[in-house]
Amino acid sequence: MTAPTQPQTQPLFDSAFLRKLDRMALLMRRALPGDVQGERRSPRRGSSVEFSDYRPYTAGDDIRQIDWNLYARMERVFLKMFVAEEELTVHLLVDCTPSMDWGEPNKFLYARRVAGAFGYVALSSLDRVTVSAFGAGRGGVQLPGVRGKAGALPLFSFLQRLSAASPGAPAGSLLDACRRYAHTARNAGPLLLCSDLLDPSWKEALRALTARPFDITLVHVLAPQELRPELDGDFRLIDIEGGAPVEITADLETLRRYEADLREWQAEIESFCSGRGISYIVADTAVPIEDFVLSNLRRRGVVR
Amino acid sequence: MALLAPLALLSVLLVGPLIVAMYLLKLRREERRVSSTFLWRRMVRDVEANAPWQRLRRNWLLLLQLLLMLLLAIALARPFFLTEGIAGRNLIIIVDRSASMGATDAGTTRLEAAKRQARQLVEQLPDGGRATVIAAGGQMEVLAASTTDQRQVNAAIDGIELRPGGGSDLAPALALAAALSSREAESEVAIISDGNVEVPQDLTMPATVRYFPIGERDGNVAISAMALQPSPAGQTLFIQAANYGSAPVTRRMDVYLDGSLFSAYDLSLPGAVPGAAGEKRAGEQAIIVDVPAQVRVAEARLVEDPQGDALPLDDRGWAVGAADERTAVRIVGPGNRFLETALSLLSSLDVTTVPTTTFTFPETAAEVPVTILDGVVPPVLPPGNLLFINPPRSTEYFSVTGQVEFPALRPAPADIGGQASGLLRNVSVSDVSVLRAARITPGAWARVVVEGNGAPMLMAGERDGRRIVVLAFALQNSDLPLQVAFPLLISNIVGYLAPGSGAEASQLQPDQPLVVSVDPTATEVRVTRPDGRVEPVPIQSGQAVYADTSAVGPYIVEQYNGETLIGRRRFAVNLFAPAESNIEPQADLSIPQASGLQQAVTREQVGRQEFWRWLAALALTVLIIEWLVYQRNGIAFLRDRLRRQWGGGRQQGPGAGSLRRS
């Protein structure tokens, strides 16, 4: 159940799945400013074919942008402005805490696959993608930013090379990682957080991310062994992340209470997220990744 | 309480630590790595609210195992408590099964209580102990003879049934018990009875006799006598009810005539009081009422009262009318006014007188069952039963050897009270003067009832299928006809010679056989029992005898020629037995024993009542509970499944729910 994955040997996707991903695109709920000219609508004015607004001419403006038709009608000089199209930076945050490297099918692998699929879709619509793996060490590992189809290879190899923190290592907390990322990210943009949220401070972490206008999608990765534990007898449960062990006598009653607690927790996360404009998606690692990306993400309006 | 094998308790010291040690070893929890204890901690926080209960539940199995071990160890130690019972190895149980044991004051009937007591005694027998079961009351029966097989003994005890008609004479049973117990050491005799028994005082029991009294109350009201007699107005019904309890009672008595309710009487009976001779005199009340002549069966029924009459057996009485059943009596003789007058008082007789010179008697015994030979002996004796009065010469049954002058009459010692034949019932012959009597040498068949100066004056007996009574003196030669006793004596003699004639003959005690003279043309005799069952009765030498009369009630005996009814007689079987109706339980029985005791031992706590079986059963229960606790997951699962089935599957797995939400 807890066998660590070998990132080198396991490819993230097969080519058939990638071809399906080619046909998809990220959906944005609002326009966000970018750095470089690209293909996404930006809140800025720029040079596209789409009309945005007029404004009076002031000295120094480019006279090529003057609307001569309007001048002929009103005898005043206006500049015709267009919607700028800029590239977006898609942020992929992958939780690499030891608790992720658990479960059958493995949660960490699943999270990387979701991130890879999401990133690939972003790259194929010529967006910039940055990947940040946190929890693995003190600062986390970062892929600075790739752009275009050409960036798919570095993205995949980066994800493949990612490894979860070893159980004994002092793991950075989810809250720290999110706070730091919110401070350091250059541009706000679509943000995909793949985590199991098994951290007491998950609420503060999400709140820290919402401090910047990220368009956040939270993929809550949980293994079937966490959703429906199959235990019977007396156990001493040891936390991989080094938390205090818990002694339980697992019987049907206990398990039922656990599942009730779990549902309550998920409902709490969901209501927290919907109050802050975060798309909350539960990922059961027992569901094949293709089904999850092609149907679940699409149904929730994250991709098209 | 004490223990037979206290060493077995040491097993607790051996097994107890073992269980605890194994439990401690097992308690090491299996370690399981989980992604995070975050969710589990949430749950445990909820659970800790009722922590003491949880801790107990965790140790549930251990506690149950220790309890199981403790129970088994105690059971192995064979605990017992002393109880009333027996201490010997050879047990002779005498169970009273007389009518009074049918009283219902011991929860069930006394007989059932007695059987329970008997089984308990058998259970107390040590290994290899022998038991004999004797049922006393009526004919004594040995149901199990000195056997070690407890199953056989218990079966014998279970098979004991009430014998309402037999009386309760313990003498034969005690005699047998004495013989059995003298053969073997460590014998004990247990008498289980209500104490209303006849005990011989001349018997000394060689073994300890223990008496287990059964019964609690003495309250019993009985129909103690009942008769239906012809009278000028039709018939007279006589009913007597008796209260044997010490408290006065009021009871209602319903009287049924031929099955339909005729009248009801409120009886108010005084309580029984001790009589002059120490015996109990019941409070009695008699009812005499005229009923129509055509009534065949009268029934009196004491209606159930709130206080509860302990013995239901004697709450009903029956009497049958004898109006249409007549017996033909033939007198051969010169004519005797005394005799004819006495016979005419007996209403059911058809008396014909034939002259002395008659020598042939063409009528059969069924047509004329009784012939009185008054001072004559024909060369060929007539068929049927015979009464010889002053026989002038010898016959094939006796020889006349001379005469006795002025014999002084007295009842023969063997026949005091006329018990054997009933001839002297209510009759005193001591002050009868006789002038002259025939000296008769009786045959072996005859039993002398009255003797005078060494010669039999009145004798009776049966020979060649006929009943014969011989009165040795002529009525004219004595003052007997002038005595009050004469009509009673004639009535008794006719009752003896023509059994089943008159109202008296129709009244029987339970288990007393029905005897009916059968017409020679009859081919079949059937008896209808009180419960309505019809049974055929075998005919033997002109008589039909039906012996299975243990049930009280009216019996009808019918004679058939083919399918034609040619004769019908009714009998009433009643428990008119004061000795049985008096159900007051006796606390002690006086039975002399070889040890010098004069009383049977009661209430001595010598029996060892072991109860390890109950402990073992309890241990089994604990074992089952332990298994259920151990399997509680599976049981909860099953319960869940069932509930879900009934609830229509509303509840869903959490995974499915969250998937649908995403």
Tab-separated table of C-alpha atoms in Angstrom, chain A residues 20 74 118 134 161 164 179 224 234 284 293:
chain	number	residue	atom	x	y	z
A	20	LYS	CA	-7.106	13.833	-26.461
A	74	MET	CA	-17.106	64.914	-34.367
A	118	PHE	CA	-3.490	20.482	-16.775
A	134	PHE	CA	6.317	22.147	-2.230
A	161	ARG	CA	11.644	13.604	-11.721
A	164	ALA	CA	7.905	13.076	-2.509
A	179	ARG	CA	2.066	31.752	1.797
A	224	PRO	CA	-9.519	4.820	-1.649
A	234	ASP	CA	-6.754	-3.213	17.147
A	284	ASP	CA	-10.386	9.476	-5.862
A	293	VAL	CA	-9.454	14.706	-16.650
